[in-house]
Tab-separated table of C-alpha atoms and ligand atoms in Angstrom:
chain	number	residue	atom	x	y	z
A	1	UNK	CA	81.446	181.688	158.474
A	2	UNK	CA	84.528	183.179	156.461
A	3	UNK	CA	86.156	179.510	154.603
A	4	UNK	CA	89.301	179.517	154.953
A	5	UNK	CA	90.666	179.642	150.976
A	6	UNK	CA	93.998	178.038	149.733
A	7	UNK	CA	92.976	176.602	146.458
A	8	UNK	CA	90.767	177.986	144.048
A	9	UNK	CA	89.116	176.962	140.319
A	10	UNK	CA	88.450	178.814	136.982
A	11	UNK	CA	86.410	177.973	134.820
A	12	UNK	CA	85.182	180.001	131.503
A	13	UNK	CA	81.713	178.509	129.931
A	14	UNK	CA	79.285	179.129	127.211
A	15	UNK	CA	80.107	180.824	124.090
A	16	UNK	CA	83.545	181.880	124.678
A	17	UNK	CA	84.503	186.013	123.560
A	18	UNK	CA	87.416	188.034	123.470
A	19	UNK	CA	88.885	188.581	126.880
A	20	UNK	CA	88.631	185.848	128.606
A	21	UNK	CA	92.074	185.238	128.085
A	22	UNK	CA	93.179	188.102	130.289
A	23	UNK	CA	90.325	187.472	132.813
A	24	UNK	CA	91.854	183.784	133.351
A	25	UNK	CA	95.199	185.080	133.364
A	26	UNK	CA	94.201	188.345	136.240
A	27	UNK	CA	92.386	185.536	138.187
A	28	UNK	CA	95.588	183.264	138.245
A	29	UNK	CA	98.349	186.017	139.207
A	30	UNK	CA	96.187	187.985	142.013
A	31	UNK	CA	95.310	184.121	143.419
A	32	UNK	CA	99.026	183.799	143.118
A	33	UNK	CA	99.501	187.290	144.772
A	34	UNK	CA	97.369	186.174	147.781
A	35	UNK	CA	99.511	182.483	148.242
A	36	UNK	CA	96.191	180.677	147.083
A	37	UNK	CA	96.845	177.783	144.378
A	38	UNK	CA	94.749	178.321	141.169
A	39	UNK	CA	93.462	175.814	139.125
A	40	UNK	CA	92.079	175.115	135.612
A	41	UNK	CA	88.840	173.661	134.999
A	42	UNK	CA	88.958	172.673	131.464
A	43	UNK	CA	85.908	172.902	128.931
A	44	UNK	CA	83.632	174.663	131.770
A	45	UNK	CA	81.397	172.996	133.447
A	46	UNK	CA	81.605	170.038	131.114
A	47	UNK	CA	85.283	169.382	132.092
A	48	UNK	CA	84.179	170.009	135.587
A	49	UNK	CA	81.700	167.216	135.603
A	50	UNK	CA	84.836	165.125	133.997
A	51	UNK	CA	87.319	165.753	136.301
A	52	UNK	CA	89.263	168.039	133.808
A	53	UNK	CA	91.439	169.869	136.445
A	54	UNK	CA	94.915	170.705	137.206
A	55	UNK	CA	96.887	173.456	139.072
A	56	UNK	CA	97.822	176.680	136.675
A	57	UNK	CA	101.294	178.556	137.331
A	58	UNK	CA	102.238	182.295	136.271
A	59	UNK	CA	103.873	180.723	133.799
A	60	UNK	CA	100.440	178.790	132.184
A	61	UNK	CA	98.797	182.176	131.649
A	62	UNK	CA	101.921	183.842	130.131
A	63	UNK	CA	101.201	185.506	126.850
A	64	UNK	CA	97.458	185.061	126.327
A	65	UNK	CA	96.938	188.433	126.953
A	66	UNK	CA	96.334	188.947	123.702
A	67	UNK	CA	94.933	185.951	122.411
A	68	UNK	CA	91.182	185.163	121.718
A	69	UNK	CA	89.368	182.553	122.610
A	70	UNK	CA	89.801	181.087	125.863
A	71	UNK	CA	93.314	178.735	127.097
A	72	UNK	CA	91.023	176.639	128.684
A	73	UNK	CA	88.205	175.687	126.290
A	74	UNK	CA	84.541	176.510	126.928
A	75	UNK	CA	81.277	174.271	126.318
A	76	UNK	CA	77.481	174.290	126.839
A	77	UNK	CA	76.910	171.470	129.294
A	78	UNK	CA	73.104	169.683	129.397
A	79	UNK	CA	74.675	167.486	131.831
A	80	UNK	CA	75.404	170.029	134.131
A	81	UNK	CA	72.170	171.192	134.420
A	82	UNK	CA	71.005	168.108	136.096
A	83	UNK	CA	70.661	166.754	139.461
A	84	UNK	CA	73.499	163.947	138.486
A	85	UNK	CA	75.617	167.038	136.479
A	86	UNK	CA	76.072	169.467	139.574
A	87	UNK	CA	76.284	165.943	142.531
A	88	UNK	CA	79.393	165.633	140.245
A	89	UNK	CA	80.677	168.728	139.482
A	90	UNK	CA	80.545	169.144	143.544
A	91	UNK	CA	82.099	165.709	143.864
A	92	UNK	CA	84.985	166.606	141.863
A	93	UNK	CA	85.824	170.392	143.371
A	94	UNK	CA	85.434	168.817	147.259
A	95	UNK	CA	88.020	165.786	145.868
A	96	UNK	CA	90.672	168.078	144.443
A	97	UNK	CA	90.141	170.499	147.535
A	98	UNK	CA	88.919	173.335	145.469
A	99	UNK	CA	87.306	175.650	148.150
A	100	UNK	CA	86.216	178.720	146.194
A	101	UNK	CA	85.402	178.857	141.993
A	102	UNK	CA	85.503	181.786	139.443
A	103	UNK	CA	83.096	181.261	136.597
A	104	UNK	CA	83.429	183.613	133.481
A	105	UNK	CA	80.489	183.433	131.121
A	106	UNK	CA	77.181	184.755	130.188
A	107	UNK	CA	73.535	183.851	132.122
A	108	UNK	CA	73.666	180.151	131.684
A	109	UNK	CA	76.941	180.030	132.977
A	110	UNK	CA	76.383	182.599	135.599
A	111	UNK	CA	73.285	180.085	136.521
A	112	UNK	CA	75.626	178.050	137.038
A	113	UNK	CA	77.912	179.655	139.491
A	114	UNK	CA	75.133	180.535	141.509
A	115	UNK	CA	73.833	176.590	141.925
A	116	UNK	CA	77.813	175.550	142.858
A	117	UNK	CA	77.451	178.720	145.415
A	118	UNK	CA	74.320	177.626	147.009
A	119	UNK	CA	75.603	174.024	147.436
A	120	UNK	CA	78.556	175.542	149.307
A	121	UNK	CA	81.518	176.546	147.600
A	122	UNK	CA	82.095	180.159	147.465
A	123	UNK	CA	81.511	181.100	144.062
A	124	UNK	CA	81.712	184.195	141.907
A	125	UNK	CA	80.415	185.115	138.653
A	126	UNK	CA	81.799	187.563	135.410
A	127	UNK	CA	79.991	188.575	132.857
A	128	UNK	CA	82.099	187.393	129.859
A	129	UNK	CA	79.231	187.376	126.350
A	130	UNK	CA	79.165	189.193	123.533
A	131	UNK	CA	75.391	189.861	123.640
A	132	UNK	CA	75.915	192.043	126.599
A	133	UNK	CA	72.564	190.835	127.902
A	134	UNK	CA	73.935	190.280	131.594
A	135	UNK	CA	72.467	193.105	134.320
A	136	UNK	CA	74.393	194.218	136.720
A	137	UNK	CA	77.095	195.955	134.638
A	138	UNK	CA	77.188	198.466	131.617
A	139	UNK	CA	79.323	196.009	129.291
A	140	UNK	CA	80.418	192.019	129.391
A	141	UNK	CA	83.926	191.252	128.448
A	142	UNK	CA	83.808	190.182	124.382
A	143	UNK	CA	81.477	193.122	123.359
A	144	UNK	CA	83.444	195.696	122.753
A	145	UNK	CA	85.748	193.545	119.881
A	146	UNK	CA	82.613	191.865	118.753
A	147	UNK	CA	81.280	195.116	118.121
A	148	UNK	CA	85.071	196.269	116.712
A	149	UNK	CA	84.611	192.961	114.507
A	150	UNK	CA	81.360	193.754	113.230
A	151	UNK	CA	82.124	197.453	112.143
A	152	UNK	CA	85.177	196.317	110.250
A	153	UNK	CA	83.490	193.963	108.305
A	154	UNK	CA	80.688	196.746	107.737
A	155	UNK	CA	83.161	199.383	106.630
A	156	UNK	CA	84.144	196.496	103.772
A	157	UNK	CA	80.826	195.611	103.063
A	158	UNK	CA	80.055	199.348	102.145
A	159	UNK	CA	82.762	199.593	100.004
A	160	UNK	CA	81.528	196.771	97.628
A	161	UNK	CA	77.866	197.540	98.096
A	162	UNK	CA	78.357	201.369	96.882
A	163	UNK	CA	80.367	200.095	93.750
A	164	UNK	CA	77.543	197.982	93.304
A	165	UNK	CA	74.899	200.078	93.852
A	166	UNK	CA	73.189	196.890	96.532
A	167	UNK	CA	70.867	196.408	99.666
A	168	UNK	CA	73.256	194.538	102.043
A	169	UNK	CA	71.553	192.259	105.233
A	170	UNK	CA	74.295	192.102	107.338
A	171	UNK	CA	73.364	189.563	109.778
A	172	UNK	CA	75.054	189.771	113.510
A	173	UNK	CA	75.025	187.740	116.513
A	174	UNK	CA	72.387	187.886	119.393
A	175	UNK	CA	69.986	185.481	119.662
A	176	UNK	CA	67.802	187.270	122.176
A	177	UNK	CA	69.891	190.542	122.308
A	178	UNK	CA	70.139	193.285	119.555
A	179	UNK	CA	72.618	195.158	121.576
A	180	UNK	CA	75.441	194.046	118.754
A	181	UNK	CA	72.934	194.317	115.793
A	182	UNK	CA	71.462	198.015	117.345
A	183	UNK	CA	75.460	199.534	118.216
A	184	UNK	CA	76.913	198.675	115.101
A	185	UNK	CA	74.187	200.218	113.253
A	186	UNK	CA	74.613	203.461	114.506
A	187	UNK	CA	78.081	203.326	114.778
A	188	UNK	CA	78.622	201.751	111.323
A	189	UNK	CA	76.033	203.834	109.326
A	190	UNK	CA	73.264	201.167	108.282
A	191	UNK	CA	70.030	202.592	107.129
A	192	UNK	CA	68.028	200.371	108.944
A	193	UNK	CA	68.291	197.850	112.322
A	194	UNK	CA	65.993	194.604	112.752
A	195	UNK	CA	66.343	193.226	115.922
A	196	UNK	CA	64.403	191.046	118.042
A	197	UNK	CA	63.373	194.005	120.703
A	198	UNK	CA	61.856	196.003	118.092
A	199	UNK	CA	58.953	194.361	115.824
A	200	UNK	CA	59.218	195.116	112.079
A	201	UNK	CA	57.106	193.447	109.444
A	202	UNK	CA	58.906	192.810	105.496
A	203	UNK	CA	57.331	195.157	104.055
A	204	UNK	CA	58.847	198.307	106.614
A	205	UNK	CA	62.424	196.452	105.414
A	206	UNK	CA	61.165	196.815	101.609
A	207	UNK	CA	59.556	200.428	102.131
A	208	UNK	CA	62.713	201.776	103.545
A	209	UNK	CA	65.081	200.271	101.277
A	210	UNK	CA	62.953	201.516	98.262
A	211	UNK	CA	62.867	205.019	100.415
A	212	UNK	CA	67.011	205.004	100.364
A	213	UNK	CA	66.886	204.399	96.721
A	214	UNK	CA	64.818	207.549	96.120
A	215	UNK	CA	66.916	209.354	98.544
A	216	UNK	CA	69.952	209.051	96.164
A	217	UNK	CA	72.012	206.312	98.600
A	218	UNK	CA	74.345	204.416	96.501
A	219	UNK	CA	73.522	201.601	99.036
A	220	UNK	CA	71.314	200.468	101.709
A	221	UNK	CA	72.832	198.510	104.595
A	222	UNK	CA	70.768	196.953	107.168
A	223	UNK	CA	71.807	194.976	110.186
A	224	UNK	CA	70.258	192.114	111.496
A	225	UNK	CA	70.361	190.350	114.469
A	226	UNK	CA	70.238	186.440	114.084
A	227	UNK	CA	67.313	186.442	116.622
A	228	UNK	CA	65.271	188.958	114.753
A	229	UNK	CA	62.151	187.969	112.995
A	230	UNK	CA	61.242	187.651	109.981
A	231	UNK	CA	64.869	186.168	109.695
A	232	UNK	CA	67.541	187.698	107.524
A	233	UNK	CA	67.163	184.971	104.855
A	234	UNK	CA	63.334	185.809	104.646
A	235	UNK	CA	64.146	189.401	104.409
A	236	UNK	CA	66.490	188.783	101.614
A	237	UNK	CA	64.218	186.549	99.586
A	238	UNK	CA	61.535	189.131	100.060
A	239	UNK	CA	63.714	191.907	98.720
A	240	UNK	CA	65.231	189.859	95.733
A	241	UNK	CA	61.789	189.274	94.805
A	242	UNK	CA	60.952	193.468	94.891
A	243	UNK	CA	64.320	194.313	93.233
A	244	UNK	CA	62.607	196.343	90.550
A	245	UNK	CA	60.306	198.205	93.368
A	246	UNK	CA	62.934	199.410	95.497
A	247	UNK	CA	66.088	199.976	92.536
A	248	UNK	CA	68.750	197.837	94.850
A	249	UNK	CA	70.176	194.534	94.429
A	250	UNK	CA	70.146	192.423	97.406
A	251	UNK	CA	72.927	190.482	98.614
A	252	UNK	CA	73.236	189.009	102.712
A	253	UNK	CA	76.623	188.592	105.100
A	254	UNK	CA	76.171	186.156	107.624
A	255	UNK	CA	79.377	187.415	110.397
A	256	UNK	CA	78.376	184.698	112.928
A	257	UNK	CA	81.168	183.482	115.221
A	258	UNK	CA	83.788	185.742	113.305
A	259	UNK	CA	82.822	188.116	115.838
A	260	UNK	CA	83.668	185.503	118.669
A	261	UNK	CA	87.138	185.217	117.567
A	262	UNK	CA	90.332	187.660	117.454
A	263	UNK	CA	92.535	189.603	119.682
A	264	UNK	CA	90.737	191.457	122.533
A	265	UNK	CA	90.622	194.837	122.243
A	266	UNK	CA	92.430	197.363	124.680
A	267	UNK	CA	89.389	197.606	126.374
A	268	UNK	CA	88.294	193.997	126.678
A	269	UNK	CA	92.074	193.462	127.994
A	270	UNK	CA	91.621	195.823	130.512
A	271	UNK	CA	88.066	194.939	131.657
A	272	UNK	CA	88.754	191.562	131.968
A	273	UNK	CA	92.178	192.178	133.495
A	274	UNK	CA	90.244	194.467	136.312
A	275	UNK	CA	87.365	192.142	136.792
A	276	UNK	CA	89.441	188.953	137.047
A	277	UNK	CA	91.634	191.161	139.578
A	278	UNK	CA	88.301	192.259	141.654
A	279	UNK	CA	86.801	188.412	141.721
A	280	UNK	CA	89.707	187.412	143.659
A	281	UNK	CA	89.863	189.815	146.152
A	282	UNK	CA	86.148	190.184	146.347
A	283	UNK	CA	86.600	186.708	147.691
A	284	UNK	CA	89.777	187.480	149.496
A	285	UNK	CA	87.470	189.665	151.652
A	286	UNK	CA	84.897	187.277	152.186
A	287	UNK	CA	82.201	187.574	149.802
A	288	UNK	CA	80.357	185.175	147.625
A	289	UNK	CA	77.802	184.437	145.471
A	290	UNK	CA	78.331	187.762	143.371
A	291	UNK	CA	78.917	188.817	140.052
A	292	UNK	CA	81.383	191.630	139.775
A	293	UNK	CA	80.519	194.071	137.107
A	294	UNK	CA	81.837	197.473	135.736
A	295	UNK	CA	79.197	200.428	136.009
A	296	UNK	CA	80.223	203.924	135.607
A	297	UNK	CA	83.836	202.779	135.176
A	298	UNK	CA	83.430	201.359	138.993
A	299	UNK	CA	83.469	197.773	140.160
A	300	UNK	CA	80.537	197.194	141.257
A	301	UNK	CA	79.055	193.386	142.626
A	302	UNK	CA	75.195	192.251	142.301
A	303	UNK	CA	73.991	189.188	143.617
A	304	UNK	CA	74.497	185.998	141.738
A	305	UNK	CA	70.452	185.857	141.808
A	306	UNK	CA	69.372	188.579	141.036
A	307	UNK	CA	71.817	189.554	137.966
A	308	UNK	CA	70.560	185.921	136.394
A	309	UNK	CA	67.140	186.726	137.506
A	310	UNK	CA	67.254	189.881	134.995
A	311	UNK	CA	67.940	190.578	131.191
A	312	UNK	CA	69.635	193.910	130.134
A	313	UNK	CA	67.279	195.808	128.108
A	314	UNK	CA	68.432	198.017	125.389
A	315	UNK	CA	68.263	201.326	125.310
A	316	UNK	CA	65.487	202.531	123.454
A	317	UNK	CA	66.829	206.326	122.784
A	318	UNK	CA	69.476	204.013	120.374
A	319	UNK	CA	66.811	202.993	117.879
A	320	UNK	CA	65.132	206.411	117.681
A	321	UNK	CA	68.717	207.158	117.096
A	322	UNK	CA	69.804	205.036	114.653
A	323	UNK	CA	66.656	205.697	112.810
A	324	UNK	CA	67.016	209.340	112.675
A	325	UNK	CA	70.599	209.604	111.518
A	326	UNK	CA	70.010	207.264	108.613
A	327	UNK	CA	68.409	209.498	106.797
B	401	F6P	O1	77.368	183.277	123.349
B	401	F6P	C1	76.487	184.021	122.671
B	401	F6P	C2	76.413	183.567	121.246
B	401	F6P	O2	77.523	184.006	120.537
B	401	F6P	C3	75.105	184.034	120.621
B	401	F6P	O3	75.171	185.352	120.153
B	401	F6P	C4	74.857	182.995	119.565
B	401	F6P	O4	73.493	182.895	119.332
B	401	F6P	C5	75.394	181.749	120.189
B	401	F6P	O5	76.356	182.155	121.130
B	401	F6P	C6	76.011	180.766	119.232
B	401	F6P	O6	76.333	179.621	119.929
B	401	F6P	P1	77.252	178.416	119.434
B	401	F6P	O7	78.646	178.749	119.784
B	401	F6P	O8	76.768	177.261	120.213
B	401	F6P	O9	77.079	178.294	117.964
């Protein structure tokens, strides 16, 4: 049975990443465009579970196109993974007449969506992360500014590191994923990528750092994902210890949640200006419990289940790659 939809939620949760912004903001205006009401759910699912809603206007989304972070706060709710959390998260969407909900996040959020859509309200899912673990389409919205981030600050760290004549850890995000650690190593140069998909041991860092020196590099950068192990501070002890083995200096840039934050890109705009558009009228036509995703340039949706039953896997062909060209 088709429900009948006047009002419907947002909600963007996790670890928020550039785009969401224009993903709320696409989701508001098309529900406007179809005479539904849209509301904000505040903090995700958090706010959710505390009654943090209110109807959004054109108006509330006006000029956050190109604003990071998200206009209605994220969080990582414990609570809402319990019995009690999602009784009350349900409780408050039936109360305030909410009869359909767009989640933007990564898997746990996504998780999420999928629990609210089996309990009854049509629900569906985007893939909003920077790790761009999330199957079911080629890139999340956040990745491609992380990624813009990340080679900015690598351009500067080269800079220094040449003058300096230093082995630079530059440490990125991705706890399980090395997708941001992996990309920005080929596309920022670095002679060497540890990430957690890929097992390396301290000495392969030391041997190929020592290798660089030999090969007349006036630096050595290697990326690191923050899920990689041994972890970049081990690395970096272990090479300040073998300074006089492999001729470099050793120094280590943590980017963290720098890469979180900034202006979307004119791609993350866009992609989460088209998904945000396609979630609505995916539901204007009737369907639920989907993600909708971008592969091939084409929107594309993939069950809630089965896109959260799945991790991304990197391509390997990248890491042969980024090994060869670092030469
Ligand atoms: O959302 C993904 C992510 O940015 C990961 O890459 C990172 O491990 C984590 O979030 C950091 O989370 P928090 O915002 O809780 O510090």
């Amino acid at each position: 049975m088709v429900t009948r939809i006047r009002r419907i939620g947002v909600l963007t949760s996790g670890g928020d990443s550039p785009g969401f912004n224009p993903c709320v903001r696409a989701v508001v205006r098309m529900a406007l465009y179809y005479g539904w009401e849209p509301w904000g759910i505040r903090r995700g699912y958090e706010g959710l579970l505390d009654g943090e809603l209110g109807p959004l206007t054109s108006r509330s989304v006006s000029n956050i196109i190109g604003r990071g972070g998200t206009m209605l706060g994220a969080s990582r709710s414990e609570a809402f993974q319990t019995p009690y959390g999602q009784r009350e998260a349900l409780r408050n969407l039936n109360e305030r007449g909410i009869d359909a909900l767009i989640v933007i996040g990564g898997d746990g959020s996504l998780r999420g969506a999928e629990a609210i859509d089996g309990a009854g309200i049509p629900t569906i899912g985007i893939p909003g992360t920077i790790e761009n673990d999330i199957c079911g389409t080629d890139v999340s919205i956040g990745v491609d500014t992380a990624l813009n981030t990340a080679l900015d600050a690598m351009d500067r760290i080269k800079d220094t590191a040449s003058s300096h004549q230093q082995a630079f850890l530059v440490e990125m995000m991705g706890e399980k994923s090395g997708y941001l650690t992996l990309m920005a190593g080929i596309a920022g140069g670095a002679e060497m990528v540890c990430i957690p998909e890929m097992p390396f041991t301290l000495e392969d860092v030391a041997r190929e750092v020592a290798d660089s020196y030999v090969r007349g590099k006036k630096h050595c950068i290697i990326t690191v994902a923050e899920g990689a192990r041994p972890r970049t501070t081990e690395i970096a002890e272990y090479l300040q210890d073998r300074q006089k083995e492999t001729g470099f200096g050793v120094r280590l840039s943590i980017l963290g949640h720098i890469q979180r934050g900034g202006a979307p890109s004119a791609f993350d705009r866009f992609l989460g200006t088209r998904l945000g558009a396609a979630a609505v009228e995916h539901l204007h036509a009737g369907q639920r419990g989907v993600m909708v995703g971008m592969v091939e340039d084409e929107i594309v949706t993939t069950p809630l289940a089965e896109a959260t039953a799945c991790t991304r896997s990197l391509e390997e062909e990248y890491f042969e790659l980024a090994r060869m060209l670092a030469r």
